[in-house]
Short mmCIF file of C-alpha atoms in Angstrom, two decimals:
data_model
loop_
_atom_site.label_atom_id
_atom_site.label_comp_id
_atom_site.label_asym_id
_atom_site.label_seq_id
_atom_site.Cartn_x
_atom_site.Cartn_y
_atom_site.Cartn_z
CA MET A 1 6.15 21.66 -24.45
CA ASP A 2 4.28 19.55 -25.96
CA TRP A 3 7.21 16.98 -26.98
CA ALA A 4 7.81 17.04 -23.00
CA SER A 5 4.16 16.47 -22.93
CA THR A 6 3.81 13.57 -25.13
CA GLN A 7 6.29 12.07 -23.24
CA ASN A 8 4.47 12.66 -20.38
CA ASN A 9 1.44 11.07 -22.06
CA LEU A 10 2.87 8.38 -23.73
CA GLY A 11 4.30 7.50 -20.05
CA SER A 12 1.03 6.78 -19.10
CA VAL A 13 0.04 4.89 -21.96
CA TYR A 14 2.91 2.29 -21.41
CA GLN A 15 2.24 2.43 -17.38
CA THR A 16 -0.96 1.58 -17.18
CA LEU A 17 -0.17 -1.77 -20.42
CA GLY A 18 2.41 -2.38 -17.94
CA GLN A 19 0.35 -2.87 -15.00
CA ARG A 20 -2.47 -4.77 -16.99
CA ALA A 21 -0.38 -7.22 -18.81
CA ARG A 22 2.36 -7.56 -15.90
CA ASP A 23 4.80 -6.75 -18.30
CA PRO A 24 8.08 -5.39 -16.50
CA ALA A 25 9.04 -4.06 -20.37
CA ARG A 26 6.49 -1.87 -20.96
CA LEU A 27 7.30 -0.43 -17.44
CA GLU A 28 10.57 0.02 -18.50
CA GLN A 29 9.42 1.91 -21.34
CA SER A 30 7.33 3.88 -19.29
CA VAL A 31 10.18 5.11 -16.83
CA ALA A 32 12.00 6.11 -19.96
CA ALA A 33 9.24 8.62 -21.33
CA PHE A 34 9.11 9.71 -17.92
CA ARG A 35 12.28 10.71 -17.28
CA ALA A 36 12.12 12.13 -20.80
CA ALA A 37 9.65 14.33 -19.95
CA ARG A 38 11.40 15.70 -17.34
CA ARG A 39 14.06 16.82 -19.50
CA ILE A 40 11.95 19.73 -19.99
CA TYR A 41 9.80 19.49 -17.32
CA THR A 42 13.01 21.14 -15.35
CA ARG A 43 12.05 22.17 -11.29
CA ARG A 44 13.11 25.71 -11.99
CA ALA A 45 11.15 26.70 -15.36
CA PHE A 46 7.66 24.00 -14.56
CA PRO A 47 7.84 23.17 -10.64
CA LEU A 48 4.62 21.50 -11.03
CA ASP A 49 4.86 19.54 -14.33
CA TRP A 50 7.83 18.37 -13.13
CA ALA A 51 6.30 17.43 -9.56
CA MET A 52 3.84 15.91 -11.65
CA THR A 53 5.90 13.42 -13.90
CA ALA A 54 7.87 12.94 -10.34
CA TYR A 55 4.49 11.66 -9.06
CA ASN A 56 4.30 9.67 -12.61
CA LEU A 57 7.76 8.32 -12.63
CA GLY A 58 7.28 7.17 -8.92
CA ASN A 59 3.91 5.03 -9.51
CA THR A 60 5.04 3.41 -12.59
CA LEU A 61 8.31 2.21 -10.75
CA GLN A 62 6.52 1.09 -7.68
CA LEU A 63 4.74 -1.02 -10.12
CA LEU A 64 7.75 -2.15 -11.70
CA GLY A 65 9.54 -2.91 -7.78
CA GLY A 66 6.19 -5.75 -7.49
CA LEU A 67 6.95 -7.66 -10.55
CA SER A 68 10.91 -7.66 -10.29
CA ASP A 69 11.08 -7.84 -7.24
CA LYS A 70 14.07 -5.51 -6.63
CA PRO A 71 14.15 -3.64 -4.04
CA GLU A 72 15.80 -0.99 -5.92
CA HIS A 73 12.82 0.10 -7.79
CA TYR A 74 11.02 1.50 -4.55
CA ARG A 75 14.11 2.95 -3.21
CA ASP A 76 13.59 5.15 -6.73
CA ALA A 77 9.41 5.32 -6.71
CA ALA A 78 10.43 7.04 -3.23
CA MET A 79 12.81 9.23 -4.34
CA ALA A 80 10.65 10.69 -6.63
CA TYR A 81 7.76 11.27 -4.74
CA ARG A 82 9.90 13.00 -2.55
CA ASP A 83 11.06 15.09 -5.18
CA ALA A 84 7.23 15.49 -6.03
CA LEU A 85 6.54 16.22 -2.70
CA ARG A 86 9.14 19.37 -2.65
CA GLU A 87 6.41 20.81 -5.04
CA TYR A 88 2.87 19.73 -4.10
CA LYS A 89 2.55 21.20 -0.46
CA ARG A 90 -0.84 20.64 1.03
CA GLU A 91 -1.63 24.48 1.13
CA THR A 92 -1.50 24.89 -2.33
CA THR A 93 -2.38 21.33 -4.08
CA PRO A 94 -3.65 19.26 -0.91
CA ARG A 95 -4.95 16.97 -3.36
CA GLN A 96 -1.82 16.38 -5.05
CA TRP A 97 0.32 16.55 -1.74
CA ALA A 98 -1.50 14.15 -0.69
CA LEU A 99 -1.37 11.48 -3.01
CA ALA A 100 2.73 11.49 -3.36
CA GLN A 101 2.25 11.01 0.52
CA ALA A 102 -0.04 7.73 -0.09
CA GLY A 103 2.25 7.14 -2.67
CA LEU A 104 5.72 7.62 -0.55
CA GLY A 105 3.56 5.29 2.30
CA SER A 106 2.98 2.37 0.15
CA ALA A 107 7.05 2.58 -1.22
CA LEU A 108 8.16 2.66 1.47
CA HIS A 109 6.35 -0.40 3.09
CA TRP A 110 7.49 -2.71 0.26
CA LEU A 111 10.68 -1.24 0.35
CA SER A 112 10.90 -2.36 3.90
CA MET A 113 9.33 -5.78 3.62
CA ALA A 114 12.03 -6.67 0.73
CA GLU A 115 15.26 -5.70 3.12
CA GLY A 116 13.73 -5.72 6.98
CA ASP A 117 13.88 -1.91 7.92
CA THR A 118 11.87 -0.92 10.34
CA LYS A 119 12.90 2.87 9.96
CA SER A 120 10.93 2.81 6.23
CA LEU A 121 7.98 1.35 7.89
CA ALA A 122 8.32 3.99 10.68
CA GLU A 123 8.24 6.35 7.90
CA SER A 124 5.58 5.10 5.99
CA VAL A 125 3.15 4.65 8.37
CA ALA A 126 3.77 8.57 8.93
CA ALA A 127 3.66 9.28 5.33
CA ARG A 128 0.10 7.77 5.20
CA ARG A 129 -0.86 9.45 8.56
CA ALA A 130 -0.01 12.68 6.69
CA ALA A 131 -2.14 11.68 3.37
CA LEU A 132 -5.31 10.98 6.04
CA GLU A 133 -5.42 14.88 6.57
CA VAL A 134 -6.81 15.44 3.37
CA GLN A 135 -7.67 12.41 2.39
CA THR A 136 -10.69 11.94 4.73
CA PHE A 137 -14.06 9.62 4.93
CA GLU A 138 -15.98 12.28 3.76
CA THR A 139 -13.95 13.74 0.69
CA ALA A 140 -12.81 10.61 -0.39
CA PRO A 141 -13.76 7.22 1.37
CA VAL A 142 -11.53 4.97 -1.12
CA ASP A 143 -8.80 6.79 -1.02
CA TRP A 144 -9.01 7.31 3.37
CA ALA A 145 -10.19 2.73 3.90
CA ASN A 146 -6.99 2.17 1.71
CA ALA A 147 -4.53 4.36 4.00
CA GLN A 148 -5.93 2.92 6.90
CA ASN A 149 -5.18 -0.60 5.35
CA GLY A 150 -1.76 0.71 4.56
CA ILE A 151 -1.07 1.70 8.37
CA GLY A 152 -2.23 -1.49 9.32
CA MET A 153 -0.42 -3.46 7.33
CA SER A 154 2.68 -1.40 7.66
CA LEU A 155 2.24 -1.71 11.95
CA LEU A 156 1.64 -5.31 11.71
CA ASN A 157 4.73 -5.91 9.78
CA LEU A 158 6.25 -3.66 12.25
CA GLY A 159 5.57 -5.38 15.26
CA THR A 160 6.55 -8.40 13.93
CA LEU A 161 10.03 -6.96 12.45
CA GLU A 162 10.48 -5.83 16.12
CA ARG A 163 9.22 -8.97 17.99
CA SER A 164 6.65 -6.79 19.92
CA GLY A 165 3.11 -6.56 19.64
CA LYS A 166 3.14 -3.31 21.19
CA TYR A 167 1.07 -1.84 17.70
CA LEU A 168 -1.80 -3.90 17.48
CA ASP A 169 -4.20 -2.04 18.97
CA GLU A 170 -3.59 0.57 16.81
CA ALA A 171 -3.22 -1.91 13.86
CA GLU A 172 -6.78 -3.55 14.53
CA ALA A 173 -8.32 0.12 14.66
CA ALA A 174 -6.63 0.35 11.17
CA PHE A 175 -8.76 -2.14 9.69
CA GLN A 176 -11.82 -1.82 11.69
CA ALA A 177 -11.87 1.59 9.81
CA THR A 178 -11.72 0.52 6.29
CA LEU A 179 -14.91 -2.18 6.50
CA LYS A 180 -16.69 1.49 7.11
CA VAL A 181 -15.91 1.63 3.12
CA PHE A 182 -14.99 -2.28 2.25
CA THR A 183 -18.48 -4.06 2.90
CA ARG A 184 -19.29 -6.92 2.96
CA GLU A 185 -22.11 -6.35 0.26
CA SER A 186 -20.48 -3.41 -1.59
CA GLN A 187 -16.77 -5.16 -1.72
CA PRO A 188 -16.81 -8.36 -0.93
CA LEU A 189 -12.50 -8.69 -1.76
CA GLN A 190 -11.64 -5.79 0.45
CA TRP A 191 -14.01 -6.64 3.10
CA ALA A 192 -12.26 -10.14 2.84
CA PHE A 193 -8.92 -9.29 3.25
CA ALA A 194 -9.78 -7.10 6.25
CA GLN A 195 -11.18 -9.90 8.07
CA ASN A 196 -8.08 -11.92 6.77
CA ASN A 197 -5.60 -8.79 8.43
CA LEU A 198 -7.81 -8.69 11.49
CA GLY A 199 -6.95 -12.54 12.00
CA ASP A 200 -3.66 -12.08 11.66
CA VAL A 201 -4.18 -9.24 14.48
CA HIS A 202 -5.45 -11.89 17.17
CA TRP A 203 -2.81 -14.79 15.96
CA ASN A 204 -0.55 -12.30 17.01
CA ARG A 205 -2.03 -11.62 20.22
CA ALA A 206 -2.72 -15.08 21.15
CA SER A 207 0.75 -15.98 19.84
CA GLN A 208 1.91 -13.73 22.48
CA GLY A 209 0.16 -14.34 25.81
CA GLY A 210 -3.02 -12.75 24.26
CA GLY A 211 -5.13 -16.83 25.55
CA ASP A 212 -7.48 -18.86 23.94
CA ALA A 213 -10.14 -15.86 23.09
CA GLU A 214 -7.76 -14.59 20.85
CA TYR A 215 -6.74 -17.68 18.72
CA MET A 216 -10.94 -18.30 18.33
CA LYS A 217 -11.38 -14.68 17.20
CA ALA A 218 -8.10 -15.13 15.07
CA ILE A 219 -9.86 -18.60 13.69
CA GLU A 220 -13.73 -16.72 13.17
CA PHE A 221 -11.73 -13.39 11.11
CA PHE A 222 -10.28 -16.39 8.79
CA GLU A 223 -13.38 -17.64 8.18
CA ASN A 224 -14.01 -14.94 7.50
CA ALA A 225 -11.95 -13.81 4.80
CA LYS A 226 -12.43 -17.29 2.99
CA GLN A 227 -16.04 -16.78 2.79
CA GLY A 228 -15.36 -13.47 1.50
CA PHE A 229 -12.84 -14.82 -1.67
CA ALA A 230 -15.31 -17.25 -2.34
CA GLU A 231 -18.00 -14.72 -2.53
CA ALA A 232 -15.92 -12.29 -4.77
CA GLY A 233 -14.42 -14.89 -7.16
CA TYR A 234 -11.21 -15.10 -5.85
CA THR A 235 -9.54 -18.09 -4.77
CA ILE A 236 -6.08 -17.75 -4.90
CA PRO A 237 -5.72 -16.74 -1.23
CA ILE A 238 -8.17 -19.35 0.45
CA PRO A 239 -5.61 -22.29 0.34
CA LEU A 240 -3.24 -20.21 2.38
CA THR A 241 -6.38 -19.14 4.31
CA ASP A 242 -6.90 -22.24 5.46
CA LYS A 243 -3.33 -23.08 6.44
CA LYS A 244 -3.26 -20.32 8.91
CA ILE A 245 -6.80 -22.41 10.50
CA GLU A 246 -4.82 -24.99 10.91
CA LEU A 247 -1.30 -23.53 12.22
CA VAL A 248 -3.75 -21.72 14.57
CA LYS A 249 -5.88 -24.54 15.60
CA GLN A 250 -2.65 -26.80 16.65
CA GLN A 251 -1.20 -23.80 18.93
CA LEU A 252 -4.36 -23.85 20.96
CA ALA A 253 -4.18 -27.05 21.13
CA LYS A 254 -1.10 -27.27 22.59
CA LYS A 255 -2.15 -24.73 25.35
#
């Protein structure tokens, strides 16, 4: 038990080091440590410890997927979160259940983006909405806002893959909801990303026959995003945002 606990703690340390340094090798060490812990933490003997290491493993695999750009890591992460949910139940362990649902939703989102799979996106939305049953605005505002943002992103991408505008209203509502937490004064970077996402919603709506007003709203939101990125001192997305504004103006001029 002490050996397994130490392996689990070691996995957490390697996970943090790998995340901070963006080092896949450290994340691979984290995966190995969590899997070693599961040799002792079996589901039959230690169900909650087994679920805990599954959740931790899912987090590391998802980080590894982001650094390696290998979809199989997202697939393995989703499997790990689903393992955790075999023991984490809303009725008995609501916080852990919600975190595992949120993790599953995130892993499925990135898996779908890598593979162009609409089924994974729909499952991502369902998992994140499940998490919101526990992660409410009143009890966990930041988790709630992050889940809303994830829902909006998945819905927006689902519409893109299906070439449909039927998800845009729901995506817009989700992004607007995040602004209850991510204000310009308190969290300008998150506010800026929300503005960018709302710009994408209106640009999509305009491209599907929404009219000049939608193009103008898209430009307004993208300009807001640029200001927010600058205020937050995060200038990396600004050139892309400028490109979006240019493309929107070009489309509007052709009408």
